[in-house]
mmCIF file of C-alpha atoms and ligand atoms in Angstrom:
data_model
loop_
_atom_site.group_PDB
_atom_site.id
_atom_site.type_symbol
_atom_site.label_atom_id
_atom_site.label_comp_id
_atom_site.label_asym_id
_atom_site.label_seq_id
_atom_site.Cartn_x
_atom_site.Cartn_y
_atom_site.Cartn_z
ATOM 1 C CA UNK A 1 53.456 189.739 -17.468
ATOM 2 C CA UNK A 2 56.309 192.133 -16.933
ATOM 3 C CA UNK A 3 57.647 192.859 -13.486
ATOM 4 C CA UNK A 4 56.759 196.482 -13.887
ATOM 5 C CA UNK A 5 53.093 195.693 -14.532
ATOM 6 C CA UNK A 6 52.921 193.407 -11.560
ATOM 7 C CA UNK A 7 54.325 196.120 -9.388
ATOM 8 C CA UNK A 8 51.723 198.517 -10.609
ATOM 9 C CA UNK A 9 48.937 196.057 -9.810
ATOM 10 C CA UNK A 10 50.405 195.480 -6.377
ATOM 11 C CA UNK A 11 50.546 199.204 -5.811
ATOM 12 C CA UNK A 12 46.908 199.537 -6.792
ATOM 13 C CA UNK A 13 45.923 196.737 -4.430
ATOM 14 C CA UNK A 14 47.861 198.268 -1.554
ATOM 15 C CA UNK A 15 46.258 201.630 -2.262
ATOM 16 C CA UNK A 16 42.794 200.030 -2.272
ATOM 17 C CA UNK A 17 43.443 198.337 1.068
ATOM 18 C CA UNK A 18 44.717 201.591 2.546
ATOM 19 C CA UNK A 19 41.634 203.424 1.283
ATOM 20 C CA UNK A 20 39.321 200.803 2.875
ATOM 21 C CA UNK A 21 41.152 201.079 6.172
ATOM 22 C CA UNK A 22 40.873 204.844 6.080
ATOM 23 C CA UNK A 23 37.154 204.607 5.484
ATOM 24 C CA UNK A 24 36.843 202.142 8.309
ATOM 25 C CA UNK A 25 38.768 204.430 10.642
ATOM 26 C CA UNK A 26 36.571 207.350 9.604
ATOM 27 C CA UNK A 27 33.476 205.231 10.224
ATOM 28 C CA UNK A 28 34.746 204.357 13.674
ATOM 29 C CA UNK A 29 35.406 207.977 14.620
ATOM 30 C CA UNK A 30 32.025 208.952 13.305
ATOM 31 C CA UNK A 31 30.001 206.262 14.964
ATOM 32 C CA UNK A 32 31.802 204.290 17.556
ATOM 33 C CA UNK A 33 33.976 206.119 19.939
ATOM 34 C CA UNK A 34 31.383 207.576 22.245
ATOM 35 C CA UNK A 35 28.137 206.284 23.538
ATOM 36 C CA UNK A 36 25.782 208.633 25.271
ATOM 37 C CA UNK A 37 22.356 208.416 26.726
ATOM 38 C CA UNK A 38 21.927 211.808 28.393
ATOM 39 C CA UNK A 39 19.306 214.288 27.198
ATOM 40 C CA UNK A 40 20.334 216.749 24.496
ATOM 41 C CA UNK A 41 21.536 220.066 25.828
ATOM 42 C CA UNK A 42 22.582 223.448 24.483
ATOM 43 C CA UNK A 43 26.125 224.751 24.615
ATOM 44 C CA UNK A 44 28.502 227.342 23.205
ATOM 45 C CA UNK A 45 31.982 226.497 21.965
ATOM 46 C CA UNK A 46 34.581 228.245 24.124
ATOM 47 C CA UNK A 47 37.642 226.895 22.368
ATOM 48 C CA UNK A 48 38.573 224.212 19.927
ATOM 49 C CA UNK A 49 41.768 222.294 20.518
ATOM 50 C CA UNK A 50 42.620 219.794 17.842
ATOM 51 C CA UNK A 51 39.821 217.260 17.635
ATOM 52 C CA UNK A 52 38.228 218.317 20.909
ATOM 53 C CA UNK A 53 36.098 221.204 22.051
ATOM 54 C CA UNK A 54 35.502 222.908 25.338
ATOM 55 C CA UNK A 55 31.932 224.088 25.509
ATOM 56 C CA UNK A 56 30.027 226.090 28.099
ATOM 57 C CA UNK A 57 26.664 224.680 29.102
ATOM 58 C CA UNK A 58 23.585 226.764 29.973
ATOM 59 C CA UNK A 59 25.011 227.453 33.453
ATOM 60 C CA UNK A 60 28.424 228.308 32.009
ATOM 61 C CA UNK A 61 30.004 225.112 33.303
ATOM 62 C CA UNK A 62 32.767 223.995 30.995
ATOM 63 C CA UNK A 63 32.629 220.527 29.459
ATOM 64 C CA UNK A 64 35.235 218.797 27.347
ATOM 65 C CA UNK A 65 33.550 217.352 24.271
ATOM 66 C CA UNK A 66 34.350 215.163 21.333
ATOM 67 C CA UNK A 67 32.599 215.806 18.070
ATOM 68 C CA UNK A 68 31.861 213.822 14.991
ATOM 69 C CA UNK A 69 33.850 214.423 11.862
ATOM 70 C CA UNK A 70 30.776 214.831 9.712
ATOM 71 C CA UNK A 71 29.845 218.030 11.609
ATOM 72 C CA UNK A 72 32.565 219.876 9.678
ATOM 73 C CA UNK A 73 34.652 222.755 10.937
ATOM 74 C CA UNK A 74 33.325 223.752 14.366
ATOM 75 C CA UNK A 75 34.732 227.021 15.694
ATOM 76 C CA UNK A 76 34.710 229.228 18.746
ATOM 77 C CA UNK A 77 31.274 230.793 19.270
ATOM 78 C CA UNK A 78 29.335 227.991 17.615
ATOM 79 C CA UNK A 79 26.064 227.037 19.295
ATOM 80 C CA UNK A 80 25.905 223.271 19.621
ATOM 81 C CA UNK A 81 23.745 220.405 20.827
ATOM 82 C CA UNK A 82 25.589 218.018 23.098
ATOM 83 C CA UNK A 83 25.010 215.019 25.347
ATOM 84 C CA UNK A 84 26.772 213.965 28.503
ATOM 85 C CA UNK A 85 28.807 210.785 28.171
ATOM 86 C CA UNK A 86 28.502 210.063 31.877
ATOM 87 C CA UNK A 87 32.180 210.570 32.756
ATOM 88 C CA UNK A 88 32.053 214.350 33.054
ATOM 89 C CA UNK A 89 32.735 214.750 29.335
ATOM 90 C CA UNK A 90 30.334 215.094 26.440
ATOM 91 C CA UNK A 91 29.786 214.598 22.771
ATOM 92 C CA UNK A 92 28.582 217.262 20.366
ATOM 93 C CA UNK A 93 26.037 215.890 17.950
ATOM 94 C CA UNK A 94 24.846 218.972 16.037
ATOM 95 C CA UNK A 95 25.795 222.560 15.275
ATOM 96 C CA UNK A 96 23.104 225.217 15.169
ATOM 97 C CA UNK A 97 22.881 227.455 12.132
ATOM 98 C CA UNK A 98 25.302 230.362 12.428
ATOM 99 C CA UNK A 99 24.088 233.953 12.317
ATOM 100 C CA UNK A 100 27.539 235.193 11.217
ATOM 101 C CA UNK A 101 30.882 233.605 10.434
ATOM 102 C CA UNK A 102 34.157 235.483 10.505
ATOM 103 C CA UNK A 103 36.667 233.865 8.188
ATOM 104 C CA UNK A 104 39.892 234.559 6.444
ATOM 105 C CA UNK A 105 41.549 232.973 3.432
ATOM 106 C CA UNK A 106 44.270 230.434 4.240
ATOM 107 C CA UNK A 107 47.433 230.001 2.205
ATOM 108 C CA UNK A 108 45.605 227.863 -0.319
ATOM 109 C CA UNK A 109 42.956 230.569 -0.817
ATOM 110 C CA UNK A 110 40.224 228.626 1.008
ATOM 111 C CA UNK A 111 38.120 230.466 3.550
ATOM 112 C CA UNK A 112 39.167 229.390 7.018
ATOM 113 C CA UNK A 113 36.491 230.013 9.657
ATOM 114 C CA UNK A 114 37.729 231.870 12.738
ATOM 115 C CA UNK A 115 34.705 232.603 14.924
ATOM 116 C CA UNK A 116 30.947 232.084 14.695
ATOM 117 C CA UNK A 117 27.909 234.091 15.796
ATOM 118 C CA UNK A 118 29.750 237.329 16.448
ATOM 119 C CA UNK A 119 27.561 240.411 16.488
ATOM 120 C CA UNK A 120 30.122 243.191 16.582
ATOM 121 C CA UNK A 121 33.597 244.213 15.640
ATOM 122 C CA UNK A 122 35.306 246.529 18.114
ATOM 123 C CA UNK A 123 37.908 248.473 16.153
ATOM 124 C CA UNK A 124 40.582 249.875 18.432
ATOM 125 C CA UNK A 125 42.780 252.832 17.506
ATOM 126 C CA UNK A 126 45.003 255.193 19.475
ATOM 127 C CA UNK A 127 46.801 258.512 18.962
ATOM 128 C CA UNK A 128 50.003 256.505 19.296
ATOM 129 C CA UNK A 129 50.682 254.385 17.337
ATOM 130 C CA UNK A 130 48.408 256.322 14.952
ATOM 131 C CA UNK A 131 46.397 254.224 12.505
ATOM 132 C CA UNK A 132 48.261 253.603 9.298
ATOM 133 C CA UNK A 133 46.705 254.233 5.874
ATOM 134 C CA UNK A 134 43.247 252.834 5.396
ATOM 135 C CA UNK A 135 43.435 250.164 8.087
ATOM 136 C CA UNK A 136 40.358 251.408 9.974
ATOM 137 C CA UNK A 137 38.340 251.660 6.760
ATOM 138 C CA UNK A 138 39.397 248.122 5.938
ATOM 139 C CA UNK A 139 38.045 246.909 9.277
ATOM 140 C CA UNK A 140 34.813 248.823 8.717
ATOM 141 C CA UNK A 141 34.435 247.270 5.265
ATOM 142 C CA UNK A 142 35.019 243.869 6.898
ATOM 143 C CA UNK A 143 32.225 244.547 9.390
ATOM 144 C CA UNK A 144 29.841 245.443 6.537
ATOM 145 C CA UNK A 145 30.926 242.339 4.626
ATOM 146 C CA UNK A 146 30.350 239.937 7.508
ATOM 147 C CA UNK A 147 27.128 241.597 8.631
ATOM 148 C CA UNK A 148 28.557 242.765 11.959
ATOM 149 C CA UNK A 149 27.938 245.987 13.825
ATOM 150 C CA UNK A 150 31.088 248.043 14.214
ATOM 151 C CA UNK A 151 32.128 250.371 17.008
ATOM 152 C CA UNK A 152 35.295 252.444 17.119
ATOM 153 C CA UNK A 153 37.269 252.734 20.317
ATOM 154 C CA UNK A 154 39.731 255.575 20.551
ATOM 155 C CA UNK A 155 41.990 254.289 23.307
ATOM 156 C CA UNK A 156 44.776 256.209 25.088
ATOM 157 C CA UNK A 157 42.543 259.282 25.076
ATOM 158 C CA UNK A 158 44.784 260.518 27.912
ATOM 159 C CA UNK A 159 47.382 261.190 25.207
ATOM 160 C CA UNK A 160 45.005 263.381 23.199
ATOM 161 C CA UNK A 161 46.108 266.796 24.401
ATOM 162 C CA UNK A 162 45.620 268.495 21.060
ATOM 163 C CA UNK A 163 41.870 268.939 20.462
ATOM 164 C CA UNK A 164 42.626 269.564 16.821
ATOM 165 C CA UNK A 165 44.167 266.128 16.446
ATOM 166 C CA UNK A 166 43.675 264.725 12.939
ATOM 167 C CA UNK A 167 42.429 261.473 14.415
ATOM 168 C CA UNK A 168 39.599 263.321 16.173
ATOM 169 C CA UNK A 169 38.430 264.772 12.858
ATOM 170 C CA UNK A 170 38.445 261.337 11.280
ATOM 171 C CA UNK A 171 36.487 259.934 14.184
ATOM 172 C CA UNK A 172 33.938 262.744 13.846
ATOM 173 C CA UNK A 173 33.330 261.572 10.283
ATOM 174 C CA UNK A 174 32.925 257.974 11.427
ATOM 175 C CA UNK A 175 30.392 259.108 14.010
ATOM 176 C CA UNK A 176 28.508 261.147 11.402
ATOM 177 C CA UNK A 177 28.118 258.139 9.093
ATOM 178 C CA UNK A 178 26.694 256.145 11.964
ATOM 179 C CA UNK A 179 29.499 254.275 13.687
ATOM 180 C CA UNK A 180 29.516 254.698 17.478
ATOM 181 C CA UNK A 181 32.783 256.227 18.669
ATOM 182 C CA UNK A 182 33.998 255.721 22.227
ATOM 183 C CA UNK A 183 36.848 257.561 23.901
ATOM 184 C CA UNK A 184 38.604 255.296 26.363
ATOM 185 C CA UNK A 185 41.734 255.299 28.451
ATOM 186 C CA UNK A 186 42.656 252.015 30.064
ATOM 187 C CA UNK A 187 45.319 253.931 31.935
ATOM 188 C CA UNK A 188 42.831 256.307 33.557
ATOM 189 C CA UNK A 189 39.872 253.890 33.374
ATOM 190 C CA UNK A 190 37.909 256.585 31.602
ATOM 191 C CA UNK A 191 35.147 255.639 29.201
ATOM 192 C CA UNK A 192 35.034 252.203 30.781
ATOM 193 C CA UNK A 193 31.323 252.269 31.606
ATOM 194 C CA UNK A 194 30.354 253.354 28.091
ATOM 195 C CA UNK A 195 32.439 250.585 26.612
ATOM 196 C CA UNK A 196 30.935 248.015 28.969
ATOM 197 C CA UNK A 197 27.416 249.001 28.040
ATOM 198 C CA UNK A 198 28.289 248.802 24.322
ATOM 199 C CA UNK A 199 29.477 245.230 24.822
ATOM 200 C CA UNK A 200 26.541 244.149 26.948
ATOM 201 C CA UNK A 201 24.654 241.215 25.433
ATOM 202 C CA UNK A 202 26.765 241.343 22.273
ATOM 203 C CA UNK A 203 29.344 238.877 21.029
ATOM 204 C CA UNK A 204 32.361 241.028 20.210
ATOM 205 C CA UNK A 205 35.955 240.819 19.077
ATOM 206 C CA UNK A 206 38.663 243.446 19.374
ATOM 207 C CA UNK A 207 40.754 244.254 16.335
ATOM 208 C CA UNK A 208 43.372 246.888 15.650
ATOM 209 C CA UNK A 209 47.046 247.318 15.070
ATOM 210 C CA UNK A 210 49.654 246.229 17.538
ATOM 211 C CA UNK A 211 50.300 248.563 20.455
ATOM 212 C CA UNK A 212 46.941 250.375 20.546
ATOM 213 C CA UNK A 213 45.966 248.670 23.817
ATOM 214 C CA UNK A 214 43.906 245.588 22.974
ATOM 215 C CA UNK A 215 45.466 243.451 25.721
ATOM 216 C CA UNK A 216 45.006 246.292 28.173
ATOM 217 C CA UNK A 217 41.335 246.550 27.162
ATOM 218 C CA UNK A 218 40.787 242.791 27.530
ATOM 219 C CA UNK A 219 42.338 242.921 30.992
ATOM 220 C CA UNK A 220 40.175 245.881 31.959
ATOM 221 C CA UNK A 221 36.979 244.259 30.678
ATOM 222 C CA UNK A 222 37.640 240.837 32.185
ATOM 223 C CA UNK A 223 38.666 241.202 35.820
ATOM 224 C CA UNK A 224 38.351 237.418 36.156
ATOM 225 C CA UNK A 225 40.478 236.583 33.114
ATOM 226 C CA UNK A 226 42.752 234.293 35.138
ATOM 227 C CA UNK A 227 39.784 232.442 36.604
ATOM 228 C CA UNK A 228 38.301 231.862 33.154
ATOM 229 C CA UNK A 229 41.562 230.680 31.571
ATOM 230 C CA UNK A 230 42.306 228.555 34.655
ATOM 231 C CA UNK A 231 38.925 226.808 34.435
ATOM 232 C CA UNK A 232 39.515 226.252 30.751
ATOM 233 C CA UNK A 233 42.913 224.635 31.145
ATOM 234 C CA UNK A 234 41.558 222.443 33.932
ATOM 235 C CA UNK A 235 38.703 221.225 31.722
ATOM 236 C CA UNK A 236 40.737 220.711 28.583
ATOM 237 C CA UNK A 237 43.804 219.289 30.346
ATOM 238 C CA UNK A 238 45.915 221.729 28.377
ATOM 239 C CA UNK A 239 48.337 224.282 29.761
ATOM 240 C CA UNK A 240 47.133 227.855 30.135
ATOM 241 C CA UNK A 241 48.848 229.264 27.106
ATOM 242 C CA UNK A 242 49.076 226.308 24.803
ATOM 243 C CA UNK A 243 46.259 227.342 22.522
ATOM 244 C CA UNK A 244 46.570 230.037 19.925
ATOM 245 C CA UNK A 245 43.052 229.456 18.648
ATOM 246 C CA UNK A 246 40.207 231.829 19.339
ATOM 247 C CA UNK A 247 38.704 231.712 22.819
ATOM 248 C CA UNK A 248 35.381 232.918 24.126
ATOM 249 C CA UNK A 249 35.162 234.811 27.418
ATOM 250 C CA UNK A 250 32.068 235.762 29.367
ATOM 251 C CA UNK A 251 31.760 239.442 30.230
ATOM 252 C CA UNK A 252 30.602 240.216 33.776
ATOM 253 C CA UNK A 253 27.769 242.451 32.535
ATOM 254 C CA UNK A 254 26.504 239.820 30.069
ATOM 255 C CA UNK A 255 27.698 239.159 26.543
ATOM 256 C CA UNK A 256 30.859 237.517 25.291
ATOM 257 C CA UNK A 257 34.248 238.520 23.992
ATOM 258 C CA UNK A 258 36.116 236.324 21.552
ATOM 259 C CA UNK A 259 39.836 236.878 21.529
ATOM 260 C CA UNK A 260 43.028 235.398 20.124
ATOM 261 C CA UNK A 261 46.136 236.698 18.389
ATOM 262 C CA UNK A 262 44.734 235.190 15.180
ATOM 263 C CA UNK A 263 41.417 237.028 15.219
ATOM 264 C CA UNK A 264 42.908 240.262 16.517
ATOM 265 C CA UNK A 265 45.055 240.620 13.444
ATOM 266 C CA UNK A 266 42.649 239.233 10.894
ATOM 267 C CA UNK A 267 42.473 241.068 7.606
ATOM 268 C CA UNK A 268 39.674 241.045 5.142
ATOM 269 C CA UNK A 269 40.608 240.289 1.592
ATOM 270 C CA UNK A 270 37.870 241.833 -0.522
ATOM 271 C CA UNK A 271 38.251 240.733 -4.114
ATOM 272 C CA UNK A 272 35.222 242.293 -5.799
ATOM 273 C CA UNK A 273 34.887 245.996 -6.574
ATOM 274 C CA UNK A 274 31.125 245.919 -5.933
ATOM 275 C CA UNK A 275 31.732 244.331 -2.563
ATOM 276 C CA UNK A 276 34.221 247.045 -1.674
ATOM 277 C CA UNK A 277 31.665 249.726 -2.600
ATOM 278 C CA UNK A 278 29.241 248.136 -0.122
ATOM 279 C CA UNK A 279 31.942 248.400 2.544
ATOM 280 C CA UNK A 280 31.634 252.209 2.608
ATOM 281 C CA UNK A 281 28.163 252.722 4.007
ATOM 282 C CA UNK A 282 27.808 256.440 3.242
ATOM 283 C CA UNK A 283 28.369 255.695 -0.481
ATOM 284 C CA UNK A 284 25.091 253.782 -0.717
ATOM 285 C CA UNK A 285 22.797 256.688 -1.785
ATOM 286 C CA UNK A 286 25.188 257.559 -4.645
ATOM 287 C CA UNK A 287 25.993 254.138 -6.040
ATOM 288 C CA UNK A 288 24.379 253.533 -9.408
ATOM 289 C CA UNK A 289 24.096 257.287 -10.092
ATOM 290 C CA UNK A 290 27.379 257.806 -11.936
ATOM 291 C CA UNK A 291 27.262 258.801 -15.608
ATOM 292 C CA UNK A 292 29.008 255.577 -16.605
ATOM 293 C CA UNK A 293 27.624 252.336 -15.282
ATOM 294 C CA UNK A 294 31.157 250.919 -15.000
ATOM 295 C CA UNK A 295 32.503 254.064 -13.294
ATOM 296 C CA UNK A 296 35.605 253.379 -11.219
ATOM 297 C CA UNK A 297 35.049 256.610 -9.252
ATOM 298 C CA UNK A 298 38.489 257.916 -10.242
ATOM 299 C CA UNK A 299 38.658 260.714 -12.856
ATOM 300 C CA UNK A 300 35.499 259.898 -14.809
ATOM 301 C CA UNK A 301 33.124 262.773 -15.648
ATOM 302 C CA UNK A 302 29.764 262.624 -13.921
ATOM 303 C CA UNK A 303 30.961 260.465 -11.033
ATOM 304 C CA UNK A 304 28.321 260.686 -8.320
ATOM 305 C CA UNK A 305 30.861 259.918 -5.582
ATOM 306 C CA UNK A 306 33.285 262.640 -6.711
ATOM 307 C CA UNK A 307 30.353 265.077 -6.827
ATOM 308 C CA UNK A 308 29.263 264.002 -3.359
ATOM 309 C CA UNK A 309 32.750 264.863 -2.099
ATOM 310 C CA UNK A 310 32.606 268.257 -3.837
ATOM 311 C CA UNK A 311 29.277 269.093 -2.230
ATOM 312 C CA UNK A 312 30.520 267.937 1.181
ATOM 313 C CA UNK A 313 28.262 264.897 1.470
ATOM 314 C CA UNK A 314 31.143 262.426 1.591
ATOM 315 C CA UNK A 315 34.532 263.013 3.255
ATOM 316 C CA UNK A 316 37.268 263.263 0.627
ATOM 317 C CA UNK A 317 39.654 261.050 2.568
ATOM 318 C CA UNK A 318 37.064 258.240 2.671
ATOM 319 C CA UNK A 319 36.813 258.281 -1.127
ATOM 320 C CA UNK A 320 40.629 258.403 -1.303
ATOM 321 C CA UNK A 321 40.879 255.380 0.948
ATOM 322 C CA UNK A 322 38.278 253.615 -1.176
ATOM 323 C CA UNK A 323 40.362 254.352 -4.287
ATOM 324 C CA UNK A 324 43.514 253.022 -2.656
ATOM 325 C CA UNK A 325 41.723 249.850 -1.582
ATOM 326 C CA UNK A 326 40.229 249.475 -5.064
ATOM 327 C CA UNK A 327 43.670 249.801 -6.632
ATOM 328 C CA UNK A 328 44.933 247.072 -4.331
ATOM 329 C CA UNK A 329 42.118 244.675 -5.340
ATOM 330 C CA UNK A 330 43.496 241.437 -6.639
ATOM 331 C CA UNK A 331 47.071 242.452 -5.925
ATOM 332 C CA UNK A 332 47.315 240.869 -2.501
HETATM 333 P P1 GDP B 1 48.065 245.643 22.062
HETATM 334 O O1 GDP B 1 49.315 245.330 21.284
HETATM 335 O O2 GDP B 1 47.040 246.282 21.171
HETATM 336 O O3 GDP B 1 47.525 244.469 22.791
HETATM 337 O O4 GDP B 1 48.462 246.764 23.116
HETATM 338 P P2 GDP B 1 48.816 246.645 24.673
HETATM 339 O O5 GDP B 1 47.597 246.424 25.481
HETATM 340 O O6 GDP B 1 49.917 245.654 24.831
HETATM 341 O O7 GDP B 1 49.346 248.108 24.979
HETATM 342 C C1 GDP B 1 50.472 248.683 24.340
HETATM 343 C C2 GDP B 1 51.062 249.769 25.220
HETATM 344 O O8 GDP B 1 50.152 250.851 25.364
HETATM 345 C C3 GDP B 1 51.394 249.293 26.627
HETATM 346 O O9 GDP B 1 52.619 249.826 27.010
HETATM 347 C C4 GDP B 1 50.258 249.874 27.467
HETATM 348 O O10 GDP B 1 50.650 250.110 28.798
HETATM 349 C C5 GDP B 1 49.945 251.147 26.737
HETATM 350 N N1 GDP B 1 48.551 251.588 26.948
HETATM 351 C C6 GDP B 1 47.433 250.819 26.860
HETATM 352 N N2 GDP B 1 46.321 251.560 27.126
HETATM 353 C C7 GDP B 1 46.765 252.830 27.347
HETATM 354 C C8 GDP B 1 46.097 254.053 27.646
HETATM 355 O O11 GDP B 1 44.858 254.154 27.766
HETATM 356 N N3 GDP B 1 46.885 255.164 27.775
HETATM 357 C C9 GDP B 1 48.237 255.112 27.641
HETATM 358 N N4 GDP B 1 48.923 256.253 27.788
HETATM 359 N N5 GDP B 1 48.895 253.970 27.384
HETATM 360 C C10 GDP B 1 48.168 252.832 27.229
HETATM 361 ZN ZN1 ZN B 2 31.654 257.062 -10.022
#
């Protein structure tokens, strides 16, 4: 037997031993590390840090929990079943079925979950910095895609001196096609009550470009922000600002707000043309009525969407933004 062959066999044996050890270690994490005998209880994931979770129990007390590997990727907002381990901590043993899951593709193209059980996307814009291109339409298409309600917040309304502002016209269109539009100024605290009632009993996230006032809105909506983050760092043993993952906050009027730099700047990557069409809700009555079944809604004769623009049933800029997004499909 040559030396080379021996080495190969040795390598294979070492690899087999390593594999067995890995399995053993996995088995131990899955089955051994926590014993519990408490009754099963309900909880909501407030934040995930590494292999641990902080959950809020039914009375909103925070509990640090371990979870078993075979439960998969648990994220902020997940509803879980957990048991006390008797030392103030807990173990999560099951994850309830999610109603919605916000995700984004990672660098390898796999969908990475960001937040579970959201009900609404709060899209924030301002006169300054004005929304660029089709960003707002992209967020709206994301809301349609993930099955979330969407509301539009026009913040810094104190800067809207010109009643003929282009942004106001765009927002009138959004309102007409059924998206609630709220005028808010965190500076003057105007529109605050309307915003609060729109967030009541919902699970929301704020999205929008940098500088439009998302931090200011979070601070306005959560007067006890410091208390909530303080309680969290005490429970998790982590510093206050060590986590960049999504975090769930309880709103004083009821409902939750999930926030993190990661979810604030999330972008939807729609890859299918049909999916993009569904992202523009006012297009629905016209889809399938073009002369050509594979109509791209560009220059084709008999395009039902182009005709809808001509007869004033669809805003021309919405179809333009759709076209720009369609041209970008697959290029990102
Ligand atoms: P974010 O990047 O979206 O989180 O935006 P910030 O909350 O950091 O706000 C960006 C800037 O806009 C800050 O200088 C705020 O003081 C300012 N700002 C926020 N809300 C308002 C508002 O309602 N009116 C005005 N005039 N400025 C605001
Ligand atoms: Zn068409």
